[in-house]
Amino acid sequence: MKFLKFTVIFILAVQFCQAQDTTIVLSTSMIDKSYNVINLGDLNGWIFKQGNDTGLERISIDTTGWKKLKPSELSSKYADKNGRIECWFRINIQLDSSLLNKQTGFDFMNWAAIELYMDGKVVAIRGNTGENGKPFREYNNDIDPVIVYSQTSTPHLLAIHFVGYLSPIPPHQLKGRGSMLYLIGPNYFTIQSELTKFTVGLNYLLLSVCVLLSLLFWLLLFQNKQEKNLIWISMFTTVLAFLIYIIIAESRTGIPYMQFEIYRLTGIFLFMALMFILIPLLLIKVFNRKINKKLLLLLIILMVLNFLSIFIPQSNRFISINFITISVGLILIICLYYLITSWKSLKGAQWAIVFGLVLSISSLLIMFIIESIFKELTNSIYFSSFSSSFFILSFPLSLLAYVSMRFKEIIKEVRVNANKVVELSEEKKVHAENQQKILQEEVNKQTAALRNTLDNLQSTQKQLIQSEKMASLGELTAGIAHEIQNPLNFVNNFSEVSNELIDEMKEEFQKGNNKDAFEIADDIKLNLEKINHHGKRADAIVKGMLQHSRTSSGVKEPTDINALADEYLRLSYHGLRAKDKSFNATMKTDFDESIGKINVVPQEIGRVILNLINNAFYAVSAKVKTQHAASHDRVKVYEPMVSVSTKRIGNVVEIQVADNGNGIPQKIVDKIFQPFFTTKPTGEGTGLGLSLSYDIIKAHGGELKVETKETEGSTFIISLSIV
């Protein structure tokens, strides 16, 4: 009998010592300042046992065979074949002096049935475990704390009876897996009230802004269907509004688990993936680029795989997170690619999109840097909410700025066109009045009317000639911009090198190394000669442009025909490339150096050469388009080529411009030099280019003729006498 008493006392003593060894002391320093709670489910010191044994809430029981396991570590591997998990958790806690005589308590976060015991007495029941004969009922994850006041620092035994089920949705994780139990601090209700007001107000503000933007963009699209970019903008803001709404709905407490899962699946994974995919597509359309089919397929695959990643088991969730991160990174790279490749062509309202995208990405980087420096901000719900709100609204607001600027541009264009229409109407009115006066005078003064008509025809001819000249000048502009950039780059580069050489020369002079200093001076002189050379090159290009745009004086002067032809060949090619980046052609030259300089009017001859070269490039470009429209299996690969050559034959200089385009049909060869006759589509040619070129060559005492063969190309030959 004495031995039995001794054994019982020994076991109780051991259990008491174990309880003392595993007691967790809780203090205010452990409280999460953002939510004013201590996450009990993630503390060490818990012991765990599976099963539905009763009486395990008592203080003095044998815990031999219990294993160490946190409630937050409870997973699907502890479920039976029906997906049910029933178990007990125990832990010893002690409140330090900072939590005594203050309002504390326990709150529950889970979709399960939970019975909480303190020191063997039931404290709270959430849901129904089914032990009382009633059917099982899971808790709805609501904020429903139980208040506990503690006046002494005596350790307390917490025991949890947990009954839960696995989710029916793959990968069948425990419903609401998480920390299960929280100790609430003294200011819990005040902080939760303020936090709820702040987050709910901010979320609904974000939702309101996105809904208003979405409705505005759809209304604008309905009123302006020709603005196709509004379709993508409206889709993006609509998806964003749905995503914010679902986040708000998913974050509410007290909702059933299946409703929570539906929100999570459709919102976080479906709408978020769709939103990130719409961003690069939106950029492509706003930047006037074409959507590549392979890129579209890649984005769809990323969206599907991201959605499927939610079904990866919890143990492999790292793979899912990594895949989502890679997908977002790829989308960001795609956006940066189109941003960089479109940089030079961006203008006006398009910069608003660029600014919004850069601002949104920058906000994430700044938020990451600030949180890395100021660790306390990482747990601040206010800072994270403001930062995420700024990130969310940056891009949609930039879309609003884009639409505003775009409509301003449209209004400006409409106003300009309206002014042109008014001016044209006034011109027609004045013209009608003049015609009426002419008709009235024609009865009595037939001779004067004929003379007046002749004057009008001469004026019209001059205007047409000037229009043709300005059209030629416009085609030159793009090529000149490219050509003049090359010598300017050389000037800038040699200038920078010369500055560095001067610094080195000063250092050598200071060291007394005159020999090295003079060598550096020679290098500087060589650089200055190159700067002078390329400066003169740029000057020659500018003078050539000015001469082309200046009204011809009609005075002949010594001109290097080879240089003139070579210059306009390159300018014409770059001008066409500026309009159509996809166009490429081979350029060949064969110049007779024995020609030297001949006396011509350079502006007029240059205009003729430019017109012939432009026509040659137009011909090969048209043939390229025809070849692309045909079947690749039956058509030989076509290589467009334009060649310019000069040759001296006695006292005559021939300038030949040849192409391998479609040629000119024989039935219209005799008409091509007639005024207003053109083979180009309406709006692409006036029919004056060849006519004026023919007249200019005739005025120089020369001859302009053509040799052509259908499907093989044409050669225009200018013959000029050098006598």
XYZ file of C-alpha atoms in Angstrom:
723
model
C 0.000 0.000 0.000
C 2.811 2.381 0.848
C 4.540 1.431 -2.399
C 1.362 2.270 -4.360
C 1.049 5.695 -2.697
C 4.711 6.382 -3.372
C 4.264 5.436 -7.025
C 1.256 7.749 -7.433
C 3.065 10.628 -5.747
C 6.107 10.030 -7.947
C 4.025 10.050 -11.154
C 2.245 13.264 -10.135
C 5.578 14.847 -9.287
C 7.018 13.864 -12.660
C 3.960 15.244 -14.453
C 4.191 18.434 -12.417
C 7.865 18.794 -13.308
C 7.049 18.166 -16.961
C 4.320 20.806 -16.782
C 6.798 23.247 -15.279
C 9.366 22.455 -17.952
C 6.931 22.993 -20.854
C 5.103 26.057 -19.536
C 5.097 28.895 -22.096
C 5.240 32.386 -20.574
C 3.180 34.941 -22.488
C 3.871 38.681 -22.308
C 2.847 41.866 -24.110
C 6.146 41.792 -26.043
C 4.834 38.748 -27.928
C 1.664 40.527 -29.091
C 1.371 41.266 -32.812
C 0.939 45.055 -32.826
C -1.068 45.066 -36.051
C -3.855 42.795 -34.739
C -3.171 42.805 -30.944
C -3.042 38.999 -30.745
C -0.588 36.225 -29.882
C -0.637 33.305 -32.288
C -0.922 30.408 -29.817
C -1.249 27.823 -32.559
C 2.296 28.505 -33.731
C 4.006 28.267 -30.315
C 6.301 25.432 -29.306
C 5.212 23.368 -26.305
C 2.048 21.783 -27.707
C 1.525 18.051 -27.417
C -0.859 16.122 -29.657
C -2.891 12.938 -29.668
C -5.259 11.576 -32.308
C -8.626 10.072 -31.445
C -11.904 10.932 -29.764
C -11.069 9.854 -26.217
C -13.028 11.721 -23.547
C -11.557 13.168 -20.407
C -8.345 14.341 -22.025
C -9.115 17.870 -20.902
C -8.338 17.019 -17.229
C -5.209 18.383 -15.592
C -3.788 15.156 -14.273
C -3.640 12.568 -17.032
C -0.939 10.342 -18.402
C 0.461 12.030 -21.557
C 2.843 9.217 -22.345
C 2.716 8.559 -26.098
C 1.605 12.089 -26.946
C 3.756 13.691 -29.641
C 4.967 17.232 -30.053
C 2.924 18.999 -32.737
C 1.741 22.573 -33.197
C -1.904 23.136 -34.188
C -0.604 25.105 -37.178
C 1.196 21.920 -38.358
C -1.982 19.830 -38.473
C -2.381 18.513 -42.042
C -4.250 16.011 -44.199
C -1.947 13.123 -43.287
C -3.766 12.804 -39.939
C -7.167 12.271 -41.619
C -8.983 8.947 -41.787
C -10.408 7.397 -44.957
C -13.494 9.614 -44.674
C -11.358 12.763 -44.569
C -12.114 13.343 -40.873
C -9.516 14.555 -38.355
C -10.250 14.291 -34.626
C -7.547 15.006 -32.077
C -6.516 16.707 -28.825
C -3.921 19.403 -28.177
C -2.512 20.413 -24.766
C -0.165 23.167 -23.648
C 0.806 24.917 -20.392
C 0.796 28.711 -20.540
C 1.497 31.417 -17.999
C 0.615 35.122 -18.259
C 3.324 37.458 -16.968
C 2.602 40.596 -14.952
C 2.096 42.730 -18.073
C -1.094 40.772 -18.931
C -2.529 40.319 -15.420
C -5.778 42.061 -14.444
C -6.337 43.033 -18.077
C -8.988 42.039 -20.553
C -7.621 39.068 -22.471
C -9.240 36.093 -24.112
C -9.200 33.562 -26.913
C -10.324 33.768 -30.524
C -10.709 30.968 -33.060
C -9.794 30.947 -36.744
C -10.898 27.785 -38.510
C -13.665 25.913 -40.297
C -13.906 23.080 -37.759
C -15.549 22.168 -34.463
C -13.447 23.170 -31.448
C -13.875 22.716 -27.681
C -11.479 24.811 -25.561
C -10.746 23.834 -21.939
C -8.719 25.797 -19.364
C -7.559 23.939 -16.260
C -10.037 21.136 -17.031
C -13.061 23.443 -17.429
C -14.768 24.224 -20.714
C -14.153 27.834 -21.755
C -15.640 27.968 -25.233
C -17.281 25.716 -27.811
C -17.281 26.637 -31.477
C -19.329 24.450 -33.788
C -20.296 20.963 -32.623
C -17.924 18.008 -32.423
C -20.833 15.533 -32.288
C -19.954 14.243 -28.816
C -23.279 15.457 -27.375
C -25.348 13.346 -29.757
C -26.051 16.230 -32.106
C -24.748 16.156 -35.688
C -21.337 17.591 -36.492
C -21.319 21.323 -37.324
C -18.204 23.240 -38.305
C -17.407 26.739 -37.069
C -17.683 29.484 -39.705
C -14.361 31.250 -39.018
C -16.118 34.275 -37.508
C -14.578 36.772 -35.061
C -16.168 35.434 -31.878
C -13.700 35.721 -28.974
C -14.249 34.583 -25.382
C -13.057 36.995 -22.641
C -10.813 35.765 -19.799
C -9.432 37.782 -16.875
C -6.377 36.459 -15.074
C -5.413 37.915 -11.695
C -2.533 35.585 -10.833
C 0.536 34.359 -12.675
C -0.370 30.718 -11.962
C 0.247 28.471 -15.021
C -2.840 27.297 -16.874
C -3.438 24.126 -18.832
C -5.096 24.657 -22.222
C -6.706 21.652 -23.903
C -8.329 21.686 -27.359
C -10.640 19.049 -28.713
C -10.557 19.465 -32.505
C -12.800 17.836 -35.128
C -12.461 18.841 -38.768
C -12.696 17.593 -42.336
C -10.578 17.833 -45.451
C -11.646 20.116 -48.277
C -13.544 18.379 -51.124
C -11.543 20.491 -53.581
C -8.133 19.140 -54.685
C -5.528 18.862 -53.255
C -7.883 18.064 -50.323
C -6.134 20.037 -47.591
C -7.537 20.528 -44.109
C -10.283 23.154 -44.175
C -8.984 26.492 -43.017
C -5.615 25.066 -42.112
C -3.796 27.549 -39.917
C -3.077 28.560 -36.380
C -6.521 27.659 -34.958
C -6.233 29.640 -31.689
C -5.184 33.179 -30.734
C -4.764 34.957 -27.405
C -6.290 38.426 -27.787
C -4.654 41.420 -26.124
C -6.198 44.163 -23.951
C -6.803 46.505 -26.915
C -8.076 43.811 -29.280
C -11.596 45.131 -29.806
C -10.485 48.741 -30.278
C -7.778 47.807 -32.779
C -10.066 45.378 -34.619
C -12.770 48.040 -34.898
C -10.333 50.648 -36.242
C -8.659 48.107 -38.501
C -11.998 46.919 -39.900
C -13.131 50.472 -40.608
C -9.816 51.288 -42.281
C -9.501 48.165 -44.436
C -13.179 48.018 -45.380
C -13.229 51.725 -46.223
C -10.036 51.511 -48.243
C -11.135 48.364 -50.086
C -14.500 49.820 -50.998
C -12.780 53.013 -52.105
C -10.562 50.968 -54.437
C -13.596 49.038 -55.666
C -15.561 52.244 -56.276
C -12.727 53.834 -58.244
C -12.240 50.732 -60.415
C -15.982 50.288 -61.029
C -16.360 53.953 -62.018
C -13.346 53.711 -64.330
C -14.704 50.521 -65.868
C -18.157 52.039 -66.489
C -16.568 55.190 -67.879
C -14.350 53.263 -70.307
C -17.219 51.038 -71.501
C -19.381 54.119 -72.054
C -16.596 55.819 -74.003
C -16.114 52.644 -76.057
C -19.836 52.510 -76.848
C -19.701 56.125 -78.029
C -16.366 55.756 -79.867
C -16.235 52.267 -81.353
C -13.406 53.224 -83.693
C -11.044 53.539 -80.714
C -10.162 49.837 -80.476
C -7.739 50.363 -77.566
C -10.719 51.165 -75.332
C -11.787 47.506 -75.588
C -8.595 46.322 -73.859
C -8.668 49.166 -71.324
C -12.306 48.418 -70.442
C -11.591 44.689 -70.113
C -8.594 45.325 -67.841
C -10.415 47.696 -65.458
C -13.439 45.370 -65.368
C -11.284 42.366 -64.430
C -9.508 44.482 -61.794
C -12.864 45.595 -60.321
C -14.062 41.966 -60.117
C -10.766 40.951 -58.503
C -11.037 43.646 -55.799
C -14.669 42.712 -55.145
C -13.762 39.034 -54.726
C -10.844 39.920 -52.410
C -13.270 41.934 -50.264
C -15.802 39.086 -50.238
C -13.142 36.452 -49.539
C -11.697 38.437 -46.589
C -15.047 38.636 -44.765
C -15.395 36.553 -41.632
C -18.275 34.214 -40.993
C -18.693 32.906 -44.547
C -19.082 29.167 -45.310
C -15.961 27.316 -46.358
C -17.153 26.424 -49.881
C -18.038 30.054 -50.529
C -14.538 31.003 -49.377
C -12.993 28.419 -51.741
C -15.052 29.665 -54.696
C -13.890 33.220 -54.031
C -10.306 32.016 -53.734
C -10.386 29.989 -56.952
C -12.200 32.513 -59.146
C -10.603 35.605 -57.682
C -7.078 35.101 -56.544
C -6.098 32.670 -59.289
C -8.474 33.221 -62.216
C -9.024 36.982 -62.254
C -5.523 37.800 -61.059
C -3.979 35.637 -63.799
C -6.311 37.213 -66.362
C -5.370 40.700 -65.167
C -1.637 40.095 -65.492
C -2.110 38.599 -68.972
C -4.169 41.604 -70.117
C -1.375 44.041 -69.183
C 1.089 43.031 -71.976
C -1.772 42.711 -74.500
C -2.942 46.190 -73.544
C 0.578 47.596 -73.986
C 0.922 45.959 -77.401
C -2.340 47.488 -78.676
C -1.683 50.952 -77.218
C 1.825 50.971 -78.738
C 0.303 50.095 -82.143
C 2.096 46.759 -82.286
C 0.747 43.454 -83.575
C -0.152 40.652 -81.162
C 2.067 37.683 -81.940
C 0.145 34.399 -82.015
C 2.962 32.570 -80.236
C 2.994 35.200 -77.497
C -0.791 34.908 -77.105
C -0.479 31.117 -76.824
C 2.277 31.491 -74.205
C 0.129 33.853 -72.110
C -2.843 31.477 -72.262
C -0.637 28.549 -71.200
C 0.731 30.579 -68.280
C -2.797 31.450 -67.199
C -3.958 27.817 -67.318
C -0.880 26.493 -65.499
C -1.179 29.158 -62.800
C -4.798 28.151 -62.256
C -3.855 24.468 -62.094
C -1.082 25.247 -59.595
C -3.664 25.793 -56.858
C -4.328 22.069 -56.898
C -0.729 21.233 -55.956
C -0.578 19.653 -52.465
C 0.585 21.777 -49.550
C 3.832 19.832 -49.309
C 4.736 20.882 -52.865
C 3.294 24.396 -52.681
C 6.843 25.791 -53.013
C 6.783 24.598 -56.627
C 3.495 26.410 -57.186
C 4.753 29.661 -55.666
C 7.936 29.490 -57.718
C 5.953 28.887 -60.898
C 3.696 31.871 -60.202
C 6.768 34.027 -59.543
C 8.361 32.900 -62.815
C 5.141 33.601 -64.706
C 4.883 37.129 -63.313
C 8.566 37.640 -64.136
C 8.011 36.517 -67.743
C 5.060 38.888 -68.108
C 7.193 41.722 -66.726
C 9.976 40.881 -69.217
C 7.443 40.895 -72.069
C 6.197 44.333 -70.998
C 9.744 45.690 -70.759
C 10.565 44.276 -74.203
C 7.676 46.048 -75.882
C 8.391 49.194 -73.865
C 12.055 49.304 -74.948
C 11.430 48.358 -78.585
C 8.654 50.966 -78.880
C 10.510 53.711 -77.008
C 11.516 55.803 -80.017
C 8.073 55.683 -81.623
C 6.098 56.604 -78.480
C 4.325 59.937 -78.516
C 1.583 61.903 -76.819
C -0.901 59.888 -74.793
C 1.185 56.687 -75.020
C 3.626 58.125 -72.474
C 0.842 58.108 -69.854
C 0.754 54.291 -70.084
C 4.540 54.128 -69.757
C 4.458 56.421 -66.722
C 1.727 54.355 -65.034
C 3.534 51.056 -65.641
C 6.873 52.416 -64.387
C 5.169 54.005 -61.372
C 3.403 50.754 -60.489
C 6.597 48.686 -60.711
C 8.587 51.351 -58.844
C 6.047 51.372 -56.007
C 6.650 47.651 -55.448
C 10.414 48.119 -55.403
C 10.183 51.111 -53.059
C 7.830 49.210 -50.741
C 10.252 46.257 -50.668
C 13.219 48.551 -49.918
C 11.383 50.439 -47.154
C 10.219 47.219 -45.509
C 13.773 45.852 -45.696
C 15.157 48.936 -43.930
C 12.327 49.512 -41.450
C 11.417 46.036 -40.198
C 8.493 47.299 -38.097
C 6.678 48.396 -41.260
C 6.584 44.793 -42.490
C 3.868 43.978 -39.920
C 2.013 47.282 -40.306
C -1.347 46.655 -41.943
C -1.693 50.379 -42.601
C 1.577 50.641 -44.499
C 0.948 47.485 -46.521
C -2.621 48.615 -47.324
C -1.543 52.055 -48.499
C 1.340 50.577 -50.511
C -0.819 47.937 -52.174
C -3.512 50.535 -52.914
C -0.970 52.798 -54.573
C 0.289 49.824 -56.603
C -3.240 48.821 -57.643
C -4.396 52.318 -58.650
C -1.225 53.508 -60.424
C -1.877 51.704 -63.686
C -5.699 52.213 -63.898
C -5.298 55.942 -63.241
C -2.629 56.098 -65.937
C -5.196 54.524 -68.281
C -7.581 57.348 -67.391
C -4.830 59.855 -68.165
C -4.150 58.056 -71.449
C -7.804 58.143 -72.492
C -8.052 61.826 -71.516
C -4.944 62.742 -73.498
C -6.013 60.549 -76.419
C -9.403 62.241 -76.670
C -7.681 65.591 -76.465
C -5.565 64.533 -79.440
C -8.679 63.343 -81.271
C -10.472 66.630 -80.591
C -7.438 68.495 -81.873
C -7.374 66.385 -85.023
C -11.105 66.924 -85.555
C -10.663 70.663 -85.051
C -7.841 70.782 -87.577
C -9.891 68.792 -90.082
C -12.893 71.010 -89.439
C -10.799 74.097 -90.089
C -9.575 72.530 -93.304
C -13.156 71.821 -94.336
C -14.139 75.403 -93.536
C -11.165 76.709 -95.455
C -12.005 74.434 -98.370
C -15.615 75.596 -98.285
C -14.497 79.214 -98.291
C -12.136 78.484 -101.138
C -14.934 76.823 -103.090
C -17.214 79.738 -102.337
C -14.646 82.238 -103.520
C -13.907 80.040 -106.508
C -17.616 79.878 -107.353
C -17.880 83.631 -107.117
C -14.874 84.030 -109.349
C -16.330 81.586 -111.837
C -19.571 83.506 -111.836
C -17.729 86.712 -112.528
C -15.774 85.016 -115.289
C -18.979 83.712 -116.854
C -20.523 87.163 -116.684
C -17.494 88.770 -118.279
C -17.217 85.988 -120.857
C -20.290 87.248 -122.700
C -18.779 90.655 -123.417
C -15.078 90.050 -123.063
C -14.266 86.662 -124.534
C -10.626 87.504 -125.098
C -10.080 88.771 -121.551
C -11.789 85.651 -120.187
C -9.502 83.387 -122.202
C -6.454 85.249 -120.931
C -7.769 85.013 -117.380
C -8.342 81.269 -117.836
C -4.783 80.887 -119.095
C -3.450 82.718 -116.033
C -5.445 80.418 -113.769
C -4.051 77.350 -115.510
C -0.500 78.655 -115.132
C -1.113 79.346 -111.428
C -2.538 75.849 -110.961
C 0.470 74.365 -112.717
C 2.843 76.189 -110.362
C 0.865 75.006 -107.358
C 0.969 71.425 -108.582
C 4.684 71.673 -109.191
C 5.172 73.063 -105.689
C 2.971 70.287 -104.231
C 5.022 67.642 -106.007
C 8.195 69.276 -104.721
C 6.907 69.327 -101.124
C 5.841 65.684 -101.399
C 9.353 64.844 -102.563
C 10.766 66.851 -99.665
C 8.562 64.966 -97.209
C 9.834 61.639 -98.490
C 13.384 62.903 -98.040
C 12.894 63.975 -94.433
C 12.884 60.505 -92.877
C 15.987 59.474 -94.820
C 17.811 62.704 -93.926
C 17.075 62.190 -90.235
C 18.790 58.806 -90.406
C 21.698 59.985 -92.574
C 22.506 63.062 -90.496
C 22.620 60.975 -87.330
C 25.742 59.100 -88.477
C 28.109 62.123 -88.783
C 26.651 63.612 -85.610
C 27.467 60.402 -83.735
C 31.052 60.577 -85.043
C 31.330 64.247 -83.980
C 30.061 63.452 -80.477
C 32.314 60.404 -80.063
C 35.506 62.124 -81.279
C 34.686 65.181 -79.139
C 34.446 63.017 -76.014
C 37.713 61.250 -76.858
C 39.426 64.624 -77.491
C 38.315 65.897 -74.076
C 39.852 62.846 -72.440
C 43.073 63.274 -74.489
C 43.354 66.941 -73.413
C 43.149 65.863 -69.769
C 45.868 63.273 -70.416
C 48.010 65.874 -72.248
C 47.756 68.235 -69.255
C 48.889 65.457 -66.959
C 51.877 64.693 -69.218
C 52.844 68.396 -69.330
C 52.657 68.535 -65.541
C 54.901 65.480 -65.361
C 57.286 67.035 -67.877
C 56.712 64.320 -70.479
C 56.646 66.688 -73.431
C 57.161 63.921 -75.958
C 54.078 62.007 -74.804
C 52.150 65.249 -74.584
C 52.978 66.129 -78.218
C 51.935 62.635 -79.310
C 48.616 63.177 -77.564
C 48.354 66.563 -79.291
C 48.785 64.803 -82.640
C 45.960 62.441 -81.705
C 43.783 65.416 -80.774
C 44.565 67.064 -84.099
C 43.624 63.850 -85.920
C 40.351 63.706 -83.971
C 39.617 67.344 -84.817
C 40.196 66.599 -88.491
C 37.685 63.747 -88.236
C 35.239 66.022 -86.417
C 35.693 68.612 -89.159
C 35.193 65.935 -91.837
C 31.979 64.587 -90.334
C 30.775 68.109 -89.522
C 31.164 69.013 -93.184
C 29.340 65.770 -94.014
C 26.383 66.839 -91.851
C 26.579 70.343 -93.306
C 26.478 68.907 -96.831
C 23.367 66.880 -95.975
C 21.636 69.937 -94.529
C 22.619 72.096 -97.496
C 21.365 69.401 -99.832
C 18.039 69.391 -98.040
C 17.826 73.188 -98.160
C 18.669 73.201 -101.833
C 16.014 70.590 -102.485
C 13.373 72.632 -100.658
C 14.472 75.980 -102.152
C 12.882 77.266 -105.290
C 15.223 76.575 -108.177
C 17.153 79.589 -109.443
C 17.535 77.956 -112.857
C 21.294 78.662 -112.810
C 23.503 75.764 -113.833
C 26.561 75.034 -111.761
C 29.257 72.316 -111.679
C 27.710 69.294 -109.959
C 29.095 65.880 -108.979
C 26.418 63.628 -110.496
C 27.836 60.500 -108.827
C 27.669 62.024 -105.343
C 24.194 63.431 -106.037
C 22.845 60.060 -107.198
C 24.449 58.158 -104.306
C 23.079 60.651 -101.764
C 19.502 60.451 -102.997
C 19.640 56.645 -103.264
C 20.393 56.286 -99.573
C 17.983 59.046 -98.516
C 15.155 57.493 -100.530
C 15.788 54.032 -99.051
C 15.844 55.298 -95.466
C 12.753 57.388 -96.134
C 10.834 54.287 -97.234
C 12.225 52.281 -94.298
C 10.930 54.977 -91.936
C 7.411 54.322 -93.265
C 7.679 50.521 -93.405
C 10.175 48.903 -90.992
C 9.618 45.486 -92.550
C 10.815 46.603 -95.995
C 14.316 45.591 -97.131
C 15.978 45.821 -100.512
C 19.435 45.437 -102.022
C 21.005 48.657 -103.326
C 23.693 48.552 -106.025
C 25.733 51.402 -107.510
C 28.060 51.551 -110.474
C 29.464 55.049 -110.975
C 31.810 56.174 -113.756
C 34.444 58.253 -111.939
C 35.649 59.794 -115.200
C 32.528 61.926 -115.469
C 33.671 64.526 -112.935
C 31.448 67.555 -112.527
C 28.956 68.679 -115.152
C 26.971 71.897 -115.446
C 23.334 71.306 -114.403
C 20.772 72.819 -112.028
C 21.415 70.500 -109.045
C 18.017 71.045 -107.385
C 16.136 70.083 -110.532
C 18.301 67.099 -111.521
C 18.292 65.900 -107.898
C 14.492 66.044 -107.864
C 14.356 63.932 -111.037
C 16.797 61.327 -109.682
C 14.934 61.168 -106.363
C 11.597 60.690 -108.104
C 12.948 57.831 -110.259
C 14.540 56.110 -107.234
C 11.328 56.487 -105.192
C 9.378 54.901 -108.053
C 11.898 52.042 -108.221
C 11.588 51.301 -104.490
C 7.792 51.528 -104.784
C 7.871 48.967 -107.614
C 9.950 46.385 -105.703
C 7.903 46.979 -102.536
C 4.681 46.287 -104.465
C 6.178 43.083 -105.857
C 7.199 41.959 -102.346
C 3.604 42.361 -101.178
C 2.341 40.459 -104.217
C 4.790 37.597 -103.542
C 3.717 37.381 -99.890
C 0.074 37.102 -100.917
C 0.892 34.201 -103.279
C 1.527 30.564 -102.334
C 5.083 30.022 -101.042
C 5.150 26.515 -102.497
C 4.894 27.721 -106.094
C 6.688 31.095 -106.033
C 10.433 31.450 -106.022
C 11.831 33.570 -103.192
C 12.040 37.156 -104.443
C 14.933 39.482 -103.555
C 14.090 43.162 -104.255
C 16.946 45.177 -105.769
C 17.383 48.792 -106.965
C 20.524 49.886 -108.798
C 21.828 53.308 -109.820
C 24.644 53.675 -112.342
C 26.329 56.429 -114.368
C 28.291 56.175 -117.591
C 29.981 58.622 -119.938
C 29.575 57.979 -123.649
C 31.468 60.657 -125.567
C 29.865 63.994 -124.688
C 26.808 62.387 -123.119
C 26.345 61.257 -119.501
C 23.800 58.533 -118.849
C 22.184 58.042 -115.446
C 20.319 54.740 -115.118
C 17.863 53.809 -112.320
C 16.845 50.138 -112.544
C 14.619 47.842 -110.473
C 13.515 44.215 -110.623
C 9.846 44.948 -109.852
C 6.797 43.989 -111.861
C 7.659 46.255 -114.794
C 5.281 48.460 -116.804
C 2.667 46.960 -119.148
C 3.499 47.755 -122.776
C 0.043 49.198 -123.436
C 0.645 52.096 -121.030
C 4.376 52.743 -121.557
C 3.597 55.617 -123.931
C 1.366 57.272 -121.318
C 3.637 57.317 -118.259
C 5.147 60.748 -119.080
C 1.747 62.355 -119.545
C 0.551 64.743 -116.795
C -1.736 63.215 -114.165
C -1.291 59.666 -115.477
C -0.323 57.219 -112.719
C -0.461 53.480 -112.088
C -0.469 53.954 -108.303
C -3.652 53.606 -106.207
C -5.670 56.723 -105.431
C -3.966 58.855 -102.808
C -0.488 57.402 -103.374
C 0.496 59.285 -106.547
C -0.424 62.497 -108.388
C 0.762 61.450 -111.823
C 2.988 64.544 -112.020
C 6.306 63.044 -110.920
C 7.374 61.534 -114.248
C 5.741 64.331 -116.250
C 7.693 67.026 -114.403
C 10.855 64.918 -114.513
C 10.465 64.592 -118.285
C 10.048 68.386 -118.636
C 13.090 69.102 -116.427
C 15.336 66.816 -118.480
C 14.033 68.353 -121.714
C 14.786 71.827 -120.287
C 18.388 70.668 -119.734
C 18.607 69.599 -123.372
C 18.593 65.944 -122.392
C 16.358 62.940 -122.809
C 14.405 60.690 -120.397
C 13.345 57.251 -121.601
C 12.355 53.887 -120.138
C 13.131 50.256 -120.898
C 10.772 47.795 -119.250
C 9.666 44.184 -119.322
C 6.630 42.906 -117.481
C 7.338 40.767 -114.366
C 11.104 41.493 -114.672
C 11.524 45.207 -113.959
C 12.175 48.642 -115.468
C 15.168 50.875 -116.228
C 14.838 54.664 -116.549
C 17.686 56.344 -118.481
C 18.596 60.039 -118.225
C 20.842 61.328 -121.014
C 22.557 64.713 -120.461
C 24.943 66.518 -122.743
C 28.108 67.848 -121.080
C 29.061 70.194 -123.911
